[in-house]
Structures are given as structure tokens and as C-alpha cells.
Short mmCIF file of C-alpha atoms in Angstrom, two decimals:
data_model
loop_
_atom_site.label_atom_id
_atom_site.label_comp_id
_atom_site.label_asym_id
_atom_site.label_seq_id
_atom_site.Cartn_x
_atom_site.Cartn_y
_atom_site.Cartn_z
CA MET G 1 -0.34 0.29 -0.26
CA ALA G 2 1.37 3.84 -0.97
CA ASP G 3 2.85 6.39 1.95
CA TYR G 4 -1.09 8.55 1.50
CA ASP G 5 -3.49 8.84 -1.11
CA VAL G 6 -2.30 12.48 -2.88
CA ALA G 7 0.67 14.17 -2.49
CA ILE G 8 1.39 17.75 -2.91
CA ILE G 9 4.94 18.84 -4.67
CA GLY G 10 5.68 22.01 -3.51
CA GLY G 11 4.21 25.51 -1.33
CA GLY G 12 3.08 27.84 -4.00
CA ALA G 13 -0.37 29.18 -5.26
CA ALA G 14 -1.04 25.51 -6.61
CA GLY G 15 -0.27 23.88 -3.69
CA LEU G 16 -1.02 25.87 -0.58
CA THR G 17 -4.67 25.81 -2.51
CA LEU G 18 -4.72 22.71 -3.55
CA ALA G 19 -3.99 21.93 0.74
CA HIS G 20 -6.18 23.60 1.07
CA LEU G 21 -9.85 21.93 0.30
CA MET G 22 -8.44 18.77 1.74
CA GLY G 23 -10.00 18.97 4.10
CA ARG G 24 -13.43 19.97 2.27
CA VAL G 25 -12.47 17.03 -0.17
CA ASN G 26 -12.35 14.63 2.62
CA GLU G 27 -15.55 15.78 4.31
CA ARG G 28 -17.37 14.56 0.98
CA ARG G 29 -15.98 11.36 1.47
CA GLY G 30 -16.56 8.44 3.23
CA VAL G 31 -13.57 7.51 3.58
CA PRO G 32 -10.59 10.13 4.34
CA LEU G 33 -8.23 10.30 1.49
CA ASP G 34 -4.15 11.15 3.76
CA ALA G 35 -2.19 13.02 1.71
CA VAL G 36 1.11 15.47 2.23
CA LEU G 37 2.49 18.78 1.49
CA VAL G 38 5.84 18.22 0.57
CA GLU G 39 8.06 21.03 0.33
CA ALA G 40 11.61 21.89 0.41
CA PRO G 41 13.64 23.11 3.26
CA PRO G 42 14.48 27.06 2.71
CA GLY G 43 16.45 28.34 0.54
CA PRO G 44 16.56 29.11 -3.57
CA HIS G 45 14.70 26.65 -3.74
CA THR G 46 11.59 28.03 -2.13
CA PRO G 47 10.11 30.56 -4.17
CA PRO G 48 9.97 34.13 -2.03
CA PRO G 49 7.42 35.95 -0.47
CA ARG G 50 5.79 37.68 -3.00
CA THR G 51 1.79 39.56 -3.55
CA TRP G 52 -0.69 37.31 -5.78
CA CYS G 53 -3.16 39.25 -7.29
CA PHE G 54 -6.42 38.48 -8.71
CA TRP G 55 -10.08 39.86 -9.47
CA GLU G 56 -13.91 37.06 -9.10
CA ARG G 57 -17.41 38.32 -8.47
CA GLY G 58 -18.65 39.83 -4.90
CA GLY G 59 -16.76 37.90 -2.00
CA GLY G 60 -14.87 34.97 -2.39
CA PRO G 61 -13.08 31.90 -0.47
CA TRP G 62 -9.99 34.43 0.42
CA ASP G 63 -11.09 37.79 2.16
CA ALA G 64 -10.83 37.10 5.01
CA LEU G 65 -7.08 37.40 3.93
CA LEU G 66 -6.21 39.75 1.82
CA ALA G 67 -3.71 42.80 2.37
CA ALA G 68 -5.93 44.60 0.24
CA ARG G 69 -8.62 44.91 -2.45
CA TRP G 70 -10.14 48.16 -4.77
CA GLU G 71 -13.36 48.36 -6.99
CA ASN G 72 -12.48 51.61 -8.99
CA LEU G 73 -10.01 51.40 -11.23
CA SER G 74 -7.97 53.24 -13.52
CA VAL G 75 -5.71 53.06 -16.87
CA VAL G 76 -3.51 55.69 -18.60
CA GLY G 77 -2.88 55.90 -21.74
CA ALA G 78 0.77 56.39 -23.42
CA ASP G 79 -0.78 60.00 -24.67
CA GLY G 80 -2.00 60.32 -20.89
CA THR G 81 -5.11 60.14 -20.89
CA GLU G 82 -6.57 58.57 -17.49
CA ARG G 83 -9.89 56.63 -17.51
CA THR G 84 -10.94 55.34 -13.81
CA SER G 85 -13.77 53.13 -13.50
CA ARG G 86 -15.83 50.96 -12.01
CA ALA G 87 -14.73 47.58 -12.34
CA ASP G 88 -18.25 45.60 -11.91
CA PRO G 89 -19.50 43.10 -11.52
CA TYR G 90 -15.85 42.43 -10.58
CA VAL G 91 -13.26 43.15 -7.02
CA TYR G 92 -10.05 43.35 -7.86
CA LYS G 93 -7.62 41.39 -4.49
CA MET G 94 -4.24 41.24 -3.88
CA LEU G 95 -2.95 38.38 -1.20
CA ARG G 96 -0.05 37.64 0.45
CA SER G 97 1.61 34.65 0.33
CA THR G 98 3.50 34.40 3.67
CA ASP G 99 -0.23 34.66 4.47
CA VAL G 100 -1.76 31.62 2.84
CA ALA G 101 0.75 29.95 3.38
CA GLU G 102 0.64 30.80 7.26
CA HIS G 103 -3.15 29.83 6.99
CA VAL G 104 -3.36 26.66 5.13
CA ARG G 105 -0.35 25.21 7.42
CA ALA G 106 -1.99 26.06 10.77
CA ARG G 107 -5.52 24.72 9.35
CA SER G 108 -4.70 21.89 6.89
CA GLY G 109 -2.73 20.20 9.66
CA GLY G 110 -5.55 18.52 10.98
CA HIS G 111 -5.75 16.14 7.17
CA VAL G 112 -3.14 17.13 5.67
CA ASP G 113 0.40 16.21 6.79
CA GLN G 114 2.92 18.54 6.06
CA ARG G 115 7.03 17.05 5.13
CA THR G 116 10.02 19.11 4.71
CA LEU G 117 12.82 17.62 2.34
CA PHE G 118 13.92 18.25 -1.27
CA VAL G 119 12.13 16.59 -3.88
CA THR G 120 15.02 14.30 -6.14
CA GLY G 121 12.96 12.48 -8.36
CA LEU G 122 8.81 11.19 -8.98
CA ALA G 123 8.57 7.75 -10.28
CA ASP G 124 5.48 6.54 -11.97
CA GLY G 125 4.17 2.87 -11.47
CA PRO G 126 0.54 1.08 -11.72
CA ASP G 127 -0.36 1.46 -8.24
CA HIS G 128 1.54 4.30 -7.06
CA ALA G 129 3.60 6.89 -7.41
CA THR G 130 7.12 7.28 -5.31
CA VAL G 131 9.06 9.90 -4.21
CA SER G 132 12.30 10.37 -3.94
CA ALA G 133 13.74 13.48 -2.02
CA THR G 134 15.77 14.09 0.75
CA ALA G 135 16.08 14.86 4.25
CA PRO G 136 16.89 19.00 5.85
CA ASP G 137 20.17 17.24 7.13
CA GLY G 138 20.89 15.26 3.36
CA SER G 139 19.50 11.91 4.79
CA PRO G 140 18.11 9.94 1.55
CA ARG G 141 13.18 9.68 2.50
CA THR G 142 10.87 8.06 -0.24
CA LEU G 143 7.89 8.65 -0.30
CA THR G 144 4.76 7.12 -2.29
CA ALA G 145 1.76 8.01 -3.41
CA ARG G 146 -1.62 7.07 -5.43
CA TRP G 147 -1.54 10.04 -7.11
CA VAL G 148 1.22 13.15 -6.71
CA PHE G 149 1.17 16.48 -8.49
CA ASP G 150 3.82 18.21 -8.76
CA SER G 151 3.31 21.76 -8.89
CA ARG G 152 7.56 23.18 -9.19
CA PRO G 153 8.93 24.86 -12.43
CA PRO G 154 9.72 22.51 -14.76
CA PRO G 155 13.26 21.86 -15.28
CA ARG G 156 13.28 23.12 -18.31
CA PRO G 157 11.03 25.71 -20.84
CA LEU G 158 9.07 23.65 -23.03
CA PRO G 159 9.03 23.97 -26.09
CA ALA G 160 7.29 27.60 -27.87
CA ARG G 161 7.10 29.26 -30.77
CA THR G 162 6.28 32.12 -29.46
CA ARG G 163 7.97 33.06 -26.30
CA LEU G 164 7.77 36.08 -24.01
CA LEU G 165 8.96 36.80 -19.94
CA GLN G 166 6.90 38.87 -17.79
CA HIS G 167 9.48 40.15 -15.81
CA PHE G 168 8.88 42.48 -12.87
CA ARG G 169 10.08 44.70 -9.83
CA GLY G 170 7.97 46.18 -6.68
CA TRP G 171 8.02 48.70 -4.13
CA PHE G 172 6.70 49.01 -0.91
CA VAL G 173 6.53 51.85 -0.31
CA ARG G 174 5.65 55.22 2.26
CA THR G 175 4.74 58.68 2.17
CA PRO G 176 5.32 61.24 4.34
CA GLY G 177 1.49 62.72 3.84
CA ASP G 178 -1.69 61.04 1.66
CA ALA G 179 -1.16 60.03 -1.43
CA PHE G 180 -3.07 56.75 -2.62
CA ASP G 181 -6.65 56.97 -2.60
CA PRO G 182 -7.18 53.06 -1.02
CA ALA G 183 -10.28 52.19 -2.76
CA ALA G 184 -8.54 53.00 -6.46
CA ALA G 185 -5.67 51.03 -8.35
CA VAL G 186 -4.23 52.51 -11.23
CA LEU G 187 -4.31 48.95 -12.99
CA MET G 188 -1.43 49.39 -15.49
CA ASP G 189 0.07 53.27 -16.78
CA LEU G 190 1.57 52.95 -20.10
CA ARG G 191 3.84 56.35 -20.47
CA THR G 192 6.48 54.29 -19.28
CA PRO G 193 9.45 54.51 -22.17
CA GLN G 194 8.53 51.37 -24.74
CA PRO G 195 10.78 48.25 -25.43
CA ARG G 196 10.61 48.19 -29.89
CA HIS G 197 9.59 45.20 -29.16
CA GLY G 198 6.29 43.92 -25.96
CA VAL G 199 5.26 46.23 -23.42
CA SER G 200 5.70 48.31 -20.57
CA PHE G 201 3.88 49.55 -18.02
CA GLY G 202 3.45 51.15 -14.32
CA TYR G 203 1.27 50.41 -12.14
CA VAL G 204 -0.20 50.88 -8.42
CA LEU G 205 -1.81 49.46 -5.70
CA PRO G 206 -2.33 51.08 -2.82
CA LEU G 207 -2.36 49.31 0.90
CA THR G 208 -3.96 52.67 3.12
CA ARG G 209 -3.27 56.33 2.55
CA ARG G 210 0.17 56.10 2.91
CA THR G 211 1.87 53.08 1.48
CA ALA G 212 0.84 50.79 -2.01
CA LEU G 213 3.02 48.66 -3.91
CA VAL G 214 4.74 50.12 -6.97
CA GLU G 215 5.10 47.99 -9.72
CA TYR G 216 7.19 48.56 -13.37
CA THR G 217 6.36 45.92 -15.78
CA GLU G 218 7.37 44.26 -19.20
CA PHE G 219 6.51 41.63 -22.01
CA GLY G 220 9.20 40.85 -23.29
CA ARG G 221 12.63 38.56 -24.10
CA THR G 222 14.82 39.99 -21.67
CA ALA G 223 14.76 40.61 -17.98
CA LEU G 224 16.83 42.96 -16.54
CA SER G 225 18.95 44.20 -14.20
CA THR G 226 18.59 44.47 -11.06
CA PRO G 227 19.51 47.58 -10.61
CA ALA G 228 17.85 48.68 -14.22
CA TYR G 229 14.76 47.72 -12.06
CA GLU G 230 15.63 49.77 -9.77
CA SER G 231 16.03 52.95 -11.90
CA ALA G 232 12.80 52.72 -13.85
CA LEU G 233 10.99 51.40 -10.15
CA ALA G 234 12.04 55.40 -9.98
CA ASP G 235 11.51 57.24 -12.86
CA TYR G 236 7.99 56.17 -12.18
CA CYS G 237 8.06 57.60 -9.38
CA ALA G 238 9.01 60.35 -11.25
CA LEU G 239 6.29 60.50 -13.69
CA ALA G 240 3.29 59.50 -11.51
CA GLY G 241 4.51 62.80 -8.86
CA LEU G 242 4.55 60.21 -5.39
CA GLY G 243 7.40 62.39 -4.37
CA GLU G 244 10.13 61.38 -2.54
CA VAL G 245 9.00 57.23 -1.22
CA GLU G 246 10.24 55.06 1.35
CA VAL G 247 10.35 52.26 -0.10
CA THR G 248 9.73 49.63 3.05
CA ALA G 249 10.46 46.24 0.69
CA ALA G 250 10.32 44.96 -2.85
CA GLU G 251 9.31 42.15 -4.63
CA GLN G 252 10.96 40.61 -7.85
CA GLY G 253 10.20 38.06 -10.99
CA VAL G 254 9.62 36.46 -14.43
CA ILE G 255 6.35 34.81 -15.49
CA PRO G 256 6.88 33.19 -18.89
CA MET G 257 4.40 33.99 -21.58
CA THR G 258 3.94 32.01 -23.92
CA ASP G 259 1.83 29.89 -26.28
CA ALA G 260 3.52 26.34 -24.94
CA ARG G 261 1.75 23.36 -24.98
CA THR G 262 1.17 22.42 -21.17
CA PRO G 263 -0.02 18.19 -20.65
CA THR G 264 -0.93 18.27 -16.72
CA ARG G 265 -0.51 13.99 -17.03
CA VAL G 266 3.16 13.33 -17.48
CA GLY G 267 2.37 9.86 -16.52
CA ARG G 268 -0.32 7.21 -14.83
CA ARG G 269 0.13 8.64 -11.53
CA LEU G 270 1.21 11.97 -11.91
CA PHE G 271 0.44 15.59 -12.84
CA ARG G 272 1.38 18.83 -12.70
CA LEU G 273 0.24 21.70 -11.26
CA GLY G 274 -0.17 25.77 -11.12
CA ALA G 275 1.93 27.60 -14.30
CA ALA G 276 3.15 23.85 -14.12
CA GLY G 277 -0.01 23.16 -15.68
CA GLY G 278 -1.14 25.51 -18.09
CA ALA G 279 -2.92 27.88 -14.84
CA THR G 280 -1.44 30.76 -16.21
CA ARG G 281 -3.52 32.68 -18.48
CA PRO G 282 0.04 33.35 -21.34
CA ALA G 283 -1.65 37.28 -22.65
CA THR G 284 -1.30 38.13 -19.08
CA GLY G 285 1.27 36.38 -16.69
CA TYR G 286 -2.11 35.29 -13.95
CA THR G 287 -1.77 32.71 -12.28
CA PHE G 288 -4.21 33.14 -9.14
CA SER G 289 -7.57 32.47 -10.77
CA GLY G 290 -6.31 29.82 -12.65
CA VAL G 291 -4.88 27.64 -9.77
CA GLY G 292 -8.57 28.78 -8.08
CA ARG G 293 -10.62 27.43 -11.08
CA GLN G 294 -7.22 24.07 -11.31
CA ALA G 295 -6.63 22.63 -7.24
CA ARG G 296 -11.29 22.93 -7.13
CA ALA G 297 -11.52 20.23 -10.04
CA VAL G 298 -8.99 18.89 -9.26
CA ALA G 299 -10.89 18.92 -6.16
CA ALA G 300 -13.88 17.59 -7.10
CA ALA G 301 -12.70 14.41 -8.50
CA LEU G 302 -10.61 13.48 -5.04
CA ALA G 303 -14.07 13.93 -3.92
CA ASP G 304 -15.96 11.66 -6.52
CA GLY G 305 -13.46 8.60 -6.92
CA ARG G 306 -12.13 9.65 -9.93
CA VAL G 307 -8.91 9.98 -11.38
CA PRO G 308 -8.08 13.03 -10.58
CA VAL G 309 -6.20 15.02 -14.35
CA PRO G 310 -6.25 18.97 -13.55
CA PRO G 311 -7.46 20.40 -16.11
CA VAL G 312 -6.03 23.31 -18.09
CA PRO G 313 -7.69 26.55 -16.84
CA HIS G 314 -8.80 28.15 -19.94
CA ARG G 315 -10.64 27.96 -23.41
CA ARG G 316 -9.03 26.51 -26.51
CA ARG G 317 -10.55 29.88 -27.93
CA HIS G 318 -8.41 32.08 -25.26
CA LEU G 319 -4.95 30.17 -25.58
CA ALA G 320 -5.54 30.73 -29.37
CA ILE G 321 -6.33 33.97 -28.73
CA ASP G 322 -3.28 34.72 -26.22
CA ALA G 323 -1.10 32.71 -29.41
CA VAL G 324 -1.84 34.92 -31.69
CA MET G 325 -1.49 38.70 -29.12
CA LEU G 326 1.68 37.16 -28.11
CA ARG G 327 3.16 36.80 -31.84
CA ALA G 328 2.57 40.04 -32.89
CA LEU G 329 3.66 41.87 -29.45
CA ASP G 330 7.46 39.48 -30.95
CA THR G 331 7.18 40.68 -33.91
CA GLY G 332 6.89 43.93 -33.79
CA ARG G 333 3.94 44.38 -35.27
CA VAL G 334 1.66 45.37 -32.84
CA GLN G 335 3.17 48.20 -30.26
CA GLY G 336 2.69 47.05 -27.42
CA ALA G 337 1.36 50.25 -25.62
CA GLU G 338 -0.87 51.23 -28.69
CA PHE G 339 -2.32 48.10 -28.30
CA PHE G 340 -3.26 48.19 -24.33
CA THR G 341 -4.28 51.27 -25.01
CA GLY G 342 -7.42 51.67 -27.80
CA LEU G 343 -8.33 48.56 -25.94
CA PHE G 344 -9.52 50.20 -22.64
CA ALA G 345 -9.58 53.36 -24.27
CA ARG G 346 -12.38 51.62 -26.03
CA ASN G 347 -14.24 49.26 -24.15
CA ARG G 348 -16.59 49.09 -20.62
CA LEU G 349 -13.93 47.85 -18.25
CA GLY G 350 -15.31 44.40 -16.77
CA ASP G 351 -15.60 43.18 -20.60
CA VAL G 352 -11.69 43.35 -20.71
CA LEU G 353 -11.76 42.13 -17.69
CA ALA G 354 -14.15 39.85 -17.84
CA PHE G 355 -11.65 38.75 -21.01
CA LEU G 356 -9.23 38.49 -19.31
CA ASP G 357 -9.90 35.40 -17.05
CA GLY G 358 -11.80 33.99 -19.64
CA ASP G 359 -15.83 34.82 -18.50
CA SER G 360 -16.84 36.19 -22.04
CA PRO G 361 -19.40 35.07 -24.46
CA LEU G 362 -18.13 35.14 -27.28
CA HIS G 363 -19.60 37.19 -28.74
CA ARG G 364 -18.49 39.92 -26.97
CA GLU G 365 -14.70 39.23 -27.74
CA LEU G 366 -15.20 39.28 -31.29
CA ALA G 367 -16.30 43.15 -30.59
CA MET G 368 -13.70 44.04 -28.70
CA GLY G 369 -11.00 42.52 -31.51
CA LEU G 370 -12.72 44.85 -33.28
CA THR G 371 -10.96 47.39 -31.11
CA THR G 372 -7.45 46.18 -32.03
CA PRO G 373 -5.00 46.86 -34.58
CA VAL G 374 -7.60 44.86 -37.43
CA GLY G 375 -4.88 44.34 -40.13
CA ALA G 376 -1.91 43.04 -37.98
CA MET G 377 -3.67 41.19 -35.49
CA SER G 378 -5.21 39.89 -38.85
CA LEU G 379 -2.11 38.55 -40.85
CA THR G 380 -0.44 37.39 -37.43
CA THR G 381 -4.24 35.21 -37.47
CA ALA G 382 -4.19 33.72 -40.29
CA GLU G 383 -0.34 32.89 -39.73
CA HIS G 384 -1.02 31.19 -36.92
CA LEU G 385 -3.46 29.17 -38.33
CA TRP G 386 -1.46 27.94 -41.24
CA HIS G 387 1.24 27.00 -38.87
CA ARG G 388 -1.49 25.05 -37.13
CA LEU G 389 -3.38 23.16 -39.62
CA ALA G 390 0.86 22.91 -41.11
CA GLY G 391 1.46 21.10 -37.96
CA ARG G 392 4.35 23.62 -37.46
CA GLY G 393 2.87 24.62 -33.60
CA GLY G 394 -0.50 25.53 -31.35
CA PRO G 395 -1.98 26.95 -28.38
CA ALA G 396 -1.05 25.27 -25.17
CA GLY G 397 -3.17 21.96 -24.34
CA GLY G 398 -2.50 18.78 -22.61
CA GLY G 399 -4.61 17.35 -19.67
CA GLY G 400 -8.34 18.10 -19.82
CA ARG G 401 -9.68 21.70 -19.94
CA VAL G 402 -12.87 23.71 -19.18
CA PRO G 403 -15.25 23.65 -21.61
#
């Protein structure tokens, strides 16, 4: 017999979310499942503390842990025109990864074992999978499970036709006087100097009247050095009129934006979960909402006794649209700042958010497409379809899918 029914590898957003849902799984089952959350010891293999931002309709399961929430959002176009709107029917929300981790570890102790191990290998098998690992003292460890969900980043990039990076650095800042409206956030400010291919922008997420997270982000082929980010952030704070700020903390990261096929099932009993399993929306880099949908589908399958294949939580047409947009940005056929300025200027904010979260109807998406650079996008769409038909590439795929 296996040591566990379920092994969850990695304590990022995906691993923590599934561990959190295991209590609900066992409430629905007559016989509870034994589960374990395996996290690497603190060091280079553990993700640094970060913020997770997402939007959802009304209240949600993480509301008690929110660091902030905003119902009013602004987008500043490349021409300096600011458009402010309510995000109805959505609320934009921020979580701190440390708060989620502390909450899940405290609440999951009764139904999920927690092990600190560095995983060195996974082996599939007909009846169970084997997890090979080393303990913090260097001694070898082995555990087995009926189902293993691996949320760690893949060891190497998957084959892709277009591969961009969303790379960023953010400052948590404090100002000497009131400078922010805690009820309103700047979602995208496109006045920043633009790269030749891709796009750059800043944004401001107020926490109080005197504190905020200010970030500088680029979509491009290569990340910047930390000094380059620091310079860009200083310039953006001046551009945003923040004046003198005290930097109290910083975060930095890189999110792949790619049309690679992302399989979620990699063995009879081995699965990929979270960003490693295609939860990231390719055209935006947002992952947290996709993680939630994916983890809930896995939890439902476990509760019902079905094979728990994680779905790719994005519709096929959205992945195809994203592949076209990424290609158009990468080739320079569309200018990123122009693209996003027009998208937000010509559409209701709630409709754009619905599309970016995979919640929009087809007719609305078609109308939205007419507000983008039609010629360049049409050319890139035709090229994309030709490559699909020729079998030379395509949007992300693999595993189950949401309808």
C-alpha cells in the first residue's frame, strides 16, 4: 500500500490551494484520503514572499486574508489620458503569499501531513508513484502516493513558437503625507518608455493613504538587471507624481508568457498543477484565478473517486487568441502601448476583465477584437492558423480542459 493517497509537491499558490481544499474533499467522502504537502527547506528552491493579485465577482474564499481590495480601477494610456471606472461586476484583490501559507499550514494540519523535503525525483508506477527526496540533514527519504501533484516549475522550458517573459520589480513604498486613495488602484500606466518589441507599464496598488505597492513591468524576451529595475521604478515614481518615497520592501519576479503546449498529466499517477500545469493565462501572466479553478476541479474529482486529471483552466479559443497576441507583440506588428491603450479606451472595463479571466461570451470577444489593430492581428491570426494546419505549432494544450 502507498504511504499516502495524495502527495502535493511545492508550497506555492497551487500546492497551498489544493492542500486547503483537502479538508472539503474528506468531508464529502465516507473514507478520508491521506495527503501530504511536501515543501523544500528554506533556500534557493523555495519561492520568495510575493503578492498574488486577481479579480473575482463579489466575495471569495480568501476574503478574510486580503491585504487590500479595490472596486475602482484606472488605466493611463500612452497619451497620458486617464480612464477611471468601477470594475463591476468584479473586485480586484491582493493576497500576500505569507498570509496564505500561514493560514493553510495552520488549518490543514488535521488532514494534510506537512513534510520539509527537497524532492530529487518522481517515478510513476501502476499502483502508486514514488517520491525520492532528501531531508534537511541530507539523508535520503522516500514516500509513495496513489496520486502525485507536482507544482514546481518544469526543469526546462517547454517547446514553444513564441516565448516572452513578464518580468517585474515592485516597491512597497511609504510617503510622508497622504498620497493614495485606498479604494482605487492604477491597473496599468502606459506612459513608461516602451521597448522596441513588447510593452512596459507601471501600476500603483494602494494599501493605505500613505502606503502602496508600486511596480514596473515589461513583456519582453529578456529580464532586466536589478539596477535597471531600480532606475525604472524611480523614474516611474517621479512620472506618477509620488514625490519622495521610502522603500520598505521589494519583490521581483519573472512569469513565462508562451504558447507552449502544457500537459497536466505526465504519467499514470503523476500530474502537473498550477503554473507548471498551464494555470497561467498566457497573454496576461495572471495565475491565481486559474490555480483556483484547477484545484477545485481536482478536489471534486478526488471527492468523487474519479481520476483527478487537472484541467487546463482556459478555453481553447482564449489560448488561441493569446497565442496570436503574443506573436503580434513579439514580431513588433503591434505596439504594446497602442494595443492596450485602445483596448481599455474602447471597451467597458468590466468586459475587458471578463475576457482576461476567461469569463466573456464569444460575441463580446468578437466585438472587442474590432477595437484592436485589425490589420496586424488579422495577419498574425492567418499566420497562426497556417502553422496549426501545417502541424508546426499551436496554443497550449494537454490534460483536461474547461468547456
